[in-house]
Every structure is written in structure tokens, then in C-alpha cells.
XYZ file of C-alpha atoms in Angstrom:
536
model
C 115.482 61.273 145.796
C 119.004 58.726 144.276
C 121.896 60.484 142.498
C 120.217 62.265 139.843
C 116.540 63.232 139.002
C 115.517 64.770 135.676
C 112.389 66.897 135.157
C 110.524 68.474 132.215
C 108.518 71.850 130.926
C 107.548 73.388 127.642
C 108.351 77.373 126.295
C 109.206 78.205 123.018
C 111.623 79.868 120.557
C 111.033 82.279 118.433
C 112.439 82.080 114.564
C 111.287 85.058 113.343
C 107.176 85.601 113.984
C 106.786 81.306 114.408
C 107.278 80.033 117.683
C 108.165 76.400 117.680
C 107.862 74.370 121.687
C 111.040 74.041 123.403
C 111.460 71.118 125.509
C 113.364 72.334 128.739
C 114.976 69.413 130.251
C 116.427 69.998 134.000
C 119.226 67.308 135.512
C 119.482 67.497 139.383
C 122.995 65.344 140.626
C 125.159 65.098 143.788
C 127.420 66.866 142.814
C 129.746 70.509 143.199
C 126.222 73.469 143.214
C 126.537 74.651 140.568
C 123.906 75.277 137.539
C 124.373 75.037 133.714
C 122.190 75.859 130.161
C 123.142 74.738 127.973
C 121.058 74.089 124.249
C 122.098 76.562 122.735
C 121.372 79.746 125.044
C 122.525 83.563 124.306
C 123.187 85.989 127.157
C 119.762 87.161 128.735
C 118.773 82.929 129.001
C 122.391 82.479 130.591
C 121.741 85.233 133.157
C 118.162 83.666 134.315
C 119.847 80.986 136.008
C 121.222 83.309 139.272
C 117.394 85.513 138.601
C 115.374 82.066 138.626
C 117.264 81.156 142.103
C 116.745 84.338 144.257
C 113.920 83.993 142.630
C 112.339 80.562 144.202
C 114.160 81.557 147.609
C 112.245 85.247 147.622
C 109.633 82.776 147.129
C 109.920 80.729 149.442
C 111.231 77.307 147.797
C 114.400 76.418 148.649
C 116.704 74.237 145.521
C 118.884 71.849 146.938
C 122.826 72.505 147.317
C 123.242 69.776 143.726
C 124.753 69.589 140.735
C 121.740 70.831 137.801
C 122.233 71.249 134.374
C 118.794 72.430 132.076
C 118.805 71.401 128.567
C 117.053 73.180 126.094
C 116.085 70.523 123.077
C 116.393 71.436 119.887
C 119.423 72.345 120.638
C 120.439 73.868 116.729
C 117.121 76.045 117.665
C 118.881 80.334 118.955
C 117.621 80.255 122.459
C 117.260 84.068 123.255
C 115.097 86.868 125.688
C 114.206 86.276 128.880
C 110.430 83.697 128.526
C 111.950 80.568 129.971
C 112.941 81.584 133.448
C 109.304 80.274 134.421
C 109.925 77.205 132.769
C 112.966 76.493 134.407
C 111.902 77.359 137.856
C 108.571 74.683 138.035
C 110.726 71.683 136.109
C 114.007 72.264 139.063
C 110.807 72.727 141.709
C 109.852 69.242 140.451
C 113.526 67.530 140.619
C 113.601 68.890 144.067
C 110.827 66.994 144.880
C 108.324 70.085 145.280
C 106.068 69.557 142.803
C 104.639 65.581 141.673
C 106.606 64.039 138.129
C 104.083 64.777 135.102
C 102.678 67.948 136.408
C 104.113 70.051 133.866
C 103.623 68.519 130.959
C 100.147 69.290 129.515
C 101.399 72.852 129.903
C 102.650 75.251 127.986
C 104.869 78.195 129.943
C 106.833 81.103 129.167
C 107.043 85.162 131.431
C 110.487 87.452 133.006
C 111.587 85.598 137.181
C 111.706 89.069 138.966
C 114.223 88.682 142.518
C 110.806 88.800 144.620
C 109.326 85.643 142.956
C 107.139 88.245 140.456
C 105.879 86.835 136.197
C 107.124 89.933 134.763
C 106.137 90.133 131.089
C 107.847 88.739 127.797
C 107.470 88.973 124.393
C 106.293 86.725 121.648
C 103.567 85.823 123.833
C 101.056 85.432 119.837
C 102.727 82.992 118.938
C 103.858 81.248 122.002
C 100.005 80.102 122.749
C 99.302 79.566 118.647
C 102.556 77.180 118.687
C 101.107 75.562 122.525
C 97.290 75.029 120.212
C 99.268 73.717 116.910
C 101.167 71.185 119.713
C 98.262 69.647 121.825
C 98.206 71.460 124.553
C 96.276 71.460 127.760
C 96.923 76.137 127.108
C 99.689 78.048 128.080
C 100.733 79.577 131.476
C 102.127 83.323 130.659
C 102.927 86.321 132.644
C 98.831 87.931 133.299
C 100.112 91.411 131.271
C 100.140 88.815 128.965
C 96.813 87.454 128.923
C 94.949 89.617 126.856
C 96.985 89.112 124.141
C 97.734 84.914 124.498
C 94.208 85.172 124.600
C 93.573 85.978 121.313
C 94.488 82.078 120.005
C 91.020 80.511 119.947
C 90.696 76.278 121.224
C 93.552 77.137 123.653
C 93.571 77.846 127.470
C 94.741 81.382 129.026
C 96.273 81.193 132.499
C 97.408 83.859 133.484
C 100.745 84.386 137.074
C 101.587 86.757 138.734
C 103.962 84.769 140.894
C 105.338 81.940 140.504
C 103.919 81.008 144.604
C 101.017 81.078 141.975
C 102.020 78.488 138.998
C 103.343 76.037 141.691
C 99.603 75.590 143.341
C 98.119 75.451 140.136
C 100.485 72.486 138.507
C 99.735 71.381 141.612
C 96.065 71.676 141.730
C 96.020 73.612 145.059
C 94.935 76.747 143.897
C 93.841 76.234 139.646
C 93.842 80.019 138.084
C 90.983 80.487 136.023
C 91.469 80.510 132.408
C 91.613 84.115 131.014
C 88.570 84.534 128.931
C 89.089 86.141 125.622
C 87.500 89.605 125.154
C 85.833 90.688 121.623
C 86.406 92.593 119.058
C 84.853 95.025 117.858
C 85.482 96.053 113.632
C 84.719 100.091 114.972
C 86.917 102.549 114.374
C 88.431 104.509 116.780
C 87.273 108.473 117.354
C 89.368 111.050 116.562
C 90.438 109.360 112.988
C 92.749 111.023 111.147
C 89.773 113.221 107.811
C 90.161 113.630 104.175
C 87.979 116.332 104.752
C 90.470 117.985 106.153
C 92.861 118.617 103.928
C 91.792 121.573 102.233
C 91.993 121.776 97.842
C 94.669 119.078 97.033
C 91.931 117.510 94.802
C 93.984 115.241 92.375
C 95.975 113.715 95.372
C 93.219 112.927 96.386
C 91.728 110.786 93.972
C 95.226 109.673 92.974
C 94.973 108.374 96.966
C 91.659 106.791 96.778
C 92.791 105.112 93.563
C 96.529 103.147 95.553
C 94.072 102.075 98.452
C 91.461 100.981 95.814
C 94.534 98.937 93.889
C 97.403 98.851 97.401
C 99.970 100.652 94.448
C 102.700 103.016 96.135
C 102.761 106.410 95.489
C 104.991 109.037 95.187
C 103.854 112.625 96.290
C 106.330 115.309 94.831
C 106.227 118.729 95.647
C 107.044 121.742 97.436
C 107.058 122.177 101.555
C 103.876 122.779 102.703
C 101.673 121.269 99.723
C 99.629 118.990 102.476
C 102.109 115.806 101.205
C 103.161 115.269 104.466
C 98.794 115.071 106.069
C 96.839 113.551 102.680
C 99.944 110.674 103.417
C 98.793 109.942 107.024
C 95.081 110.219 106.494
C 95.146 106.769 104.152
C 94.827 104.526 106.208
C 91.406 106.019 106.791
C 90.718 105.095 103.434
C 92.097 101.326 103.986
C 89.157 98.477 104.625
C 89.334 97.857 108.215
C 91.836 94.272 108.312
C 89.347 90.789 108.698
C 90.368 89.062 112.286
C 92.837 86.588 110.281
C 95.174 89.961 109.386
C 94.901 91.574 111.570
C 95.832 88.955 113.600
C 98.969 88.507 110.798
C 99.480 92.644 112.055
C 99.405 91.667 115.523
C 101.631 88.020 115.431
C 104.545 91.476 114.599
C 104.054 93.565 116.805
C 104.571 90.932 119.692
C 107.278 89.400 118.716
C 109.031 92.774 118.340
C 107.492 93.776 122.131
C 105.065 96.191 121.322
C 101.895 94.751 122.281
C 100.225 95.600 125.669
C 97.133 97.163 126.800
C 94.010 95.538 127.764
C 92.358 95.293 124.136
C 96.176 93.749 121.977
C 94.323 93.183 118.698
C 95.354 95.198 116.278
C 92.403 95.614 113.948
C 93.510 99.768 112.551
C 95.629 98.749 110.005
C 99.264 99.789 110.784
C 101.484 103.527 109.472
C 104.627 104.095 110.153
C 106.754 106.388 109.467
C 110.268 106.234 110.281
C 113.020 108.878 109.613
C 115.114 109.624 106.846
C 118.052 107.863 109.402
C 117.004 104.302 109.853
C 119.434 101.889 109.503
C 118.835 99.262 106.728
C 118.779 96.523 109.247
C 116.522 99.491 110.921
C 113.599 99.530 107.600
C 113.677 95.951 106.671
C 114.396 94.466 110.360
C 117.494 91.879 110.866
C 120.954 93.247 112.718
C 121.962 91.254 114.817
C 118.727 89.341 116.444
C 117.275 89.677 113.071
C 114.172 91.998 114.413
C 111.568 92.740 112.238
C 112.349 96.345 110.292
C 109.288 99.033 109.763
C 108.170 97.421 106.967
C 107.048 94.073 108.282
C 105.685 96.981 111.180
C 103.731 98.356 108.202
C 102.706 94.811 106.726
C 98.833 95.252 105.883
C 99.617 98.430 106.282
C 101.496 101.623 104.848
C 105.208 102.330 105.383
C 105.422 106.693 105.271
C 108.463 107.771 104.179
C 109.053 111.656 104.141
C 112.112 113.159 102.646
C 112.253 109.895 100.552
C 116.056 111.169 98.950
C 117.340 112.067 102.467
C 117.156 108.159 103.202
C 120.956 106.758 102.135
C 120.927 105.105 98.983
C 122.040 101.184 100.495
C 118.149 102.146 102.542
C 116.628 102.566 100.031
C 117.473 99.372 97.232
C 116.882 97.335 100.077
C 113.951 97.991 99.597
C 113.357 97.253 95.959
C 112.922 93.099 96.159
C 110.365 92.763 99.116
C 108.520 95.439 97.366
C 108.234 92.651 94.686
C 108.199 89.965 96.574
C 106.256 90.979 99.926
C 107.557 88.980 102.247
C 111.541 89.633 103.765
C 113.686 87.346 103.771
C 116.859 87.477 106.381
C 120.228 85.462 105.819
C 122.631 85.133 108.581
C 124.916 82.560 108.592
C 124.533 80.726 111.918
C 120.229 81.481 110.887
C 117.524 82.675 108.314
C 114.437 84.270 109.603
C 111.649 85.581 107.176
C 108.916 88.544 108.069
C 105.574 89.348 106.391
C 105.699 92.590 104.341
C 103.245 93.660 102.232
C 102.910 96.911 102.125
C 101.377 100.382 100.792
C 104.450 102.472 99.225
C 103.778 106.515 100.296
C 106.780 108.634 100.347
C 106.886 112.339 99.311
C 109.324 114.587 97.944
C 110.284 118.202 97.557
C 110.960 119.111 93.461
C 115.109 120.323 94.299
C 116.582 120.316 97.972
C 115.562 124.243 99.210
C 111.475 123.771 97.846
C 111.066 126.265 95.636
C 111.479 124.912 92.922
C 108.374 125.336 90.444
C 107.184 127.750 92.757
C 104.709 130.881 91.684
C 105.983 133.975 93.368
C 109.009 132.089 95.210
C 112.406 131.281 93.405
C 115.359 128.526 93.888
C 118.690 129.034 94.693
C 119.552 125.563 93.890
C 122.572 125.036 91.414
C 120.452 122.782 87.741
C 123.316 119.602 88.933
C 122.130 119.537 92.330
C 119.048 119.093 91.794
C 119.803 116.449 88.926
C 121.487 114.842 91.789
C 119.180 114.839 94.504
C 116.486 113.538 91.649
C 118.503 110.934 91.421
C 119.050 109.760 94.999
C 115.493 107.214 93.686
C 117.096 104.819 92.171
C 115.114 104.190 88.690
C 114.829 100.417 89.551
C 112.714 101.766 92.739
C 110.549 104.247 90.985
C 110.073 100.960 88.812
C 107.542 100.138 91.471
C 105.751 103.144 92.403
C 102.727 102.826 90.257
C 101.463 106.579 91.166
C 104.345 110.088 91.212
C 102.666 113.053 91.502
C 103.233 116.553 91.565
C 102.092 118.526 94.893
C 101.551 121.959 94.497
C 100.226 125.597 96.716
C 96.765 125.222 97.977
C 94.927 128.024 96.797
C 94.486 130.872 100.010
C 91.128 131.171 98.764
C 90.607 127.317 100.024
C 92.375 127.618 102.906
C 89.587 130.620 103.228
C 86.925 130.402 106.485
C 84.083 131.147 104.205
C 85.511 127.307 101.851
C 83.143 124.488 100.811
C 83.816 121.916 103.240
C 85.843 118.833 101.783
C 84.327 115.585 100.856
C 85.569 113.051 104.494
C 87.662 110.293 103.850
C 84.076 108.152 104.018
C 82.874 109.682 100.668
C 86.607 108.197 99.610
C 86.296 104.713 101.862
C 83.066 103.784 100.656
C 83.915 103.529 96.852
C 87.604 101.977 97.996
C 85.413 99.396 99.668
C 83.986 98.443 96.473
C 86.339 98.052 93.968
C 87.825 95.818 97.203
C 84.882 93.706 96.773
C 85.272 93.537 92.838
C 88.875 92.359 93.734
C 87.959 89.439 96.139
C 85.863 88.390 94.184
C 88.296 88.332 90.770
C 91.025 86.519 92.923
C 89.292 84.125 94.918
C 90.952 81.210 94.715
C 94.848 83.345 94.264
C 96.512 82.111 97.446
C 98.539 85.438 98.037
C 96.392 87.913 96.161
C 93.801 89.573 97.293
C 93.985 93.771 95.970
C 95.373 94.354 91.793
C 99.589 95.613 92.943
C 99.592 92.340 93.369
C 98.669 90.857 90.666
C 101.372 88.462 88.719
C 101.564 88.670 85.401
C 99.960 85.912 84.305
C 96.847 87.668 86.239
C 97.747 90.734 84.231
C 97.131 89.160 81.081
C 93.434 87.544 81.736
C 92.221 90.460 83.732
C 94.094 93.881 82.178
C 91.413 93.505 79.254
C 91.260 96.886 76.938
C 89.077 98.053 74.710
C 91.266 98.427 71.455
C 91.786 103.038 71.950
C 93.267 101.794 75.749
C 95.462 99.802 73.756
C 96.511 101.585 71.205
C 97.010 105.150 73.777
C 99.281 102.501 75.601
C 100.784 101.150 73.854
C 101.745 105.447 72.237
C 103.085 106.281 75.538
C 104.700 103.160 76.224
C 107.091 104.342 72.310
C 106.265 107.831 73.398
C 107.682 108.366 76.767
C 110.067 104.954 76.782
C 108.732 103.776 80.167
C 109.458 99.749 81.147
C 107.900 96.645 80.946
C 107.436 96.230 84.340
C 106.211 99.485 84.214
C 103.437 98.555 81.459
C 102.408 95.974 83.388
C 101.937 98.148 86.457
C 99.855 101.181 85.033
C 97.606 98.449 83.200
C 96.750 97.225 87.424
C 96.309 100.613 88.520
C 94.143 101.297 84.879
C 92.123 98.394 86.330
C 91.363 99.642 89.403
C 89.919 103.800 88.261
C 88.134 100.550 86.202
C 87.170 98.977 88.929
C 86.125 102.226 91.263
C 84.163 102.729 88.027
C 82.590 100.421 87.774
C 83.978 99.624 83.733
C 84.210 96.049 82.616
C 87.329 96.758 80.786
C 89.916 99.115 80.402
C 89.008 101.931 79.001
C 90.915 105.316 76.701
C 90.474 106.752 80.320
C 91.353 104.332 82.336
C 95.196 103.723 81.049
C 95.083 108.638 80.413
C 95.179 107.922 84.040
C 96.922 105.701 84.375
C 99.545 107.067 82.379
C 99.674 110.544 83.373
C 99.516 109.073 87.579
C 103.370 108.848 86.194
C 105.112 111.723 85.671
C 107.227 111.086 87.334
C 108.644 108.278 84.178
C 108.435 110.634 82.073
C 112.253 111.886 80.776
C 111.486 115.454 80.092
C 109.096 116.588 82.739
C 112.124 117.863 85.286
C 113.925 119.781 82.874
C 110.552 121.520 81.953
C 110.837 123.107 85.391
C 114.791 124.134 85.852
C 114.058 125.571 82.346
C 111.186 128.038 83.844
C 108.655 126.234 82.490
C 104.811 125.059 83.329
C 104.947 122.276 86.001
C 103.197 119.373 83.874
C 99.782 118.897 85.408
C 99.359 115.546 87.053
C 97.554 114.376 85.126
C 96.906 115.719 81.885
C 93.170 116.563 80.173
C 91.401 113.518 81.296
C 91.568 114.055 85.081
C 90.180 117.445 84.842
C 87.075 115.983 84.340
C 87.419 113.605 87.209
C 88.388 115.796 90.761
C 85.904 116.738 92.091
């Protein structure tokens, strides 16, 4: 064998939600027995040498007592996780002479090895398969459990490997593994879906959520406990259209990187709904931490992020939402790496009107001091509230609506059909506009182009700006919401009723609404007047 022998295999390293192909070089030379891994490996990669040697030995392959050096190139990219163990083991076998030279070059492979040679599942298989396809490789060798996930990628062969001996037999040609057959996902909604018909009353809130779903708008529900805020929010994904295959693949890739994809049908066709607890950290919400993983905000990409008990979240956690809500992505910068995660979400938040939840509730007396109520609402900053298109007050459901004899409520399918029709109008409108799929994503330039108002509607909006002291951002968001309402109703230009509803749905922007509640007056209607004609 000479004094030295070099073997090469290919794997992948994760950078954000993407993977880059990594060349695994194994050099075996004469010297004191030693196994060294270089190329910016982190802890789990360094430990792989112990598992690789034991797995090969227990699978019946003995490595010679030589100096083994493993290099993971490029060396300036951090390598983490156990996915490099399968390519390291196969390259070591080639360097030791158990495999012919060059047999490993057509493949990209990844897998964790147990001590008995079983290939265990890894995270990030979907971006790994994409990197292999884009790099022109013949196929990928992945753990058998991860094969359905890798098979979501077209134009690449996927070979499931259960034990390392199967991988050796495949690359050597002794016992080729048949390619895994891709399972075509259906666009049907799963049975047992939460339905709007389960919610009694709250017609104004249902119309508000229909608007939010039709235009991708953020919403804040404020009201007493038990008024249906959480129940309604959990049914919001059922109003949204199913994701396209490209959107589903994009979302599934985020879950793959996070290690949350499993089962024989890994493609996520339902829009995500994430509801983190209010004790979540800022890194848990937007991503980051020592390994730069995606946070709840990115896991809700193309879906709904629901924050219950909104003011109970720590102030620094809420404030980090401001830029991602505006940009649609999260950029995490650390001293040694930078990653970007997509974060186009609908934010839906819920809160009580006061800490005890009894403020402005008929038949109940609020025990919260006035300054405590004001402090409670001040936890949600003005700039963050400015990025929420719909703020609406909920009320307790009337008893007659809860009775068994009450008339049935409209199902989610009714609202979903209206939402789908509005979304189709928006698709036609934004055709050719990169990154814009719904009204909430319109840039100021697009707002000026597509949000044409009638003279009465323009006058009404100007009056609302002066009366309530709204910001320029609030002005554009009112126009976006009015455009969505016009899309639902089939209006060409934005009419006065559309502007009226959009203004009334920003009830918490009004300077006097909370003071009116504290002074014992009737809670301001959300919305005023015009809404009554369209509430079912």
C-alpha cells in the first residue's frame, strides 16, 4: 500500500436552511496509531472517530494500525452533527484498501453510526439532497428513516441505507440498493381539522380573521378570558389556502434542519401553526443560540405564529420581532458565522384588557389599579403595535348563542372560499413581483400603484389620520387592509366602506379607547357602524 493512501467522499454541512457539499478526505499513513479530524469540526464531529472505529470493527471491517487524518473541506465552514460518520467510515475503508479507488465519488452521503454499524437518522437530509442534485452528483446515500424526506427532491436518486455493510455492498456494486420511490403527496386537507363552525358567536372576530387570512395581515385580539381568542386563532390556518409544492418544500426544509421531519409522508402540506409559551427566549423565538438554529418565527414560515398572553412575553423578546415582521426574514449574526432564515408569517396575538381580565366585562368588577392597567398595555410598544394591521376587542359570547338550539355557525369552508378568491386576485395583481404574494407584503411603491381610493375614501382616511394621530406606517397598513377587503368584496378601487372597516380594525391605535374603558364607559365597538352590515 505504500507509505500513504488518500481517499475522498462527499457529505454536506448546514448553513442556515441550506447545505453545502463537503469533501471528506481520509489519509492513512505509517505512524503511531492516531485518528484526527480537522476542518473546523465541533464536538459531535470530533467524537465521530470513536463511533466510526467501533462501527467498522463490529461490522467486520478492521482498520490497520496507522495514522488516520480526516479533513473536512472547505475548512472555513463549521461542521456540526453526526452526519459525517458514514462518509468518514466509507472513505476510511477505501484508504485501507477494502474498496477500490474512486467508487465513492458519484455519491453524497450522510448518516450517524451506532457502535454496531446501524445507520441512524440525521437532521437536514432535505437540503443535503438538494445540494447533491445541484452539484451534479448521481445520488445520495442516507439513513433508511430519512429516505422519504430526501426523495422529495426531484432529479436525484435516493438510496436508503440501514447498516454500513449495505452501503459498502452498494458502492462496490456487489448488492446495489434500489432507489427509493418518491411518494406523491396529495393536496387534501387532513381529517379532523379545526373548524370555524365550532365557535359560537364572535361574528366580528371571524370577519377580522377572514381579512387577515385573505391578505396575510397581522392581528391582535384583546378581550376577556373565555371569549374565544385562542379558539379562533387555532382555526385560522384552516382559512388559508393549501401551500403550493414549492412553498411546502420550503417549509419542510426548515423543519428538516431543525430535526422535526419524520414519518413516511414528510412533506408538510398544511400551513404551520406555532404557539410558543410566553417564557420563550429571544433566541427561541427568532432563532440563534450557540448553533444558530431556526426559531419559532421561522418554523411558522408561510403559516401562523400565535402569541397568547402577548404582554407576558419579555420586552426584549417582543422587540426582536419588529424587523423580521417588516422584512420577512431573520438574519442572525455571530462572531464566527452569519445565517439567514425565512420568516414570512402571519402574527396573531391575544391578550386580556387588563391583568385580571375583568375590565369592561358586564357583571364583573375589575380589581386592577389604573396605573397597573396602563403599565400592562405599555409592555406592547408602539412600534410593534404599528406593525399589526388588525386590533380588535372581543366580548363575552351571549348565552343564547351557546344554547343547543342556537343556529349553526358558518364553517371554515365558507370563509376559505372567499379567502381563496381574494388570493387569486392578488396573485394576478402581483404577477412578476418577486417576493410579493399577498397584500400585506406590498412595498410602498406597490401601495401607491394598487391602492387607488375613491374621493370619499381618501377623505375618510385623511380624517382618521388627523383624529387618531396615526403614523405613516399605519396609513399604508390601513390601505393594505382596505385593499384586501375590496378584494373580498370584488371592488375595483378602494371604497369608503373598505377604509372605514380598515380604520375601525385598528381600535388600539386610538388614544382614547383604553381611557374610556378605565373610566367605566362602554367599550368602543370594533368596528364602528359599518361593520354591522357585513357581520353574519
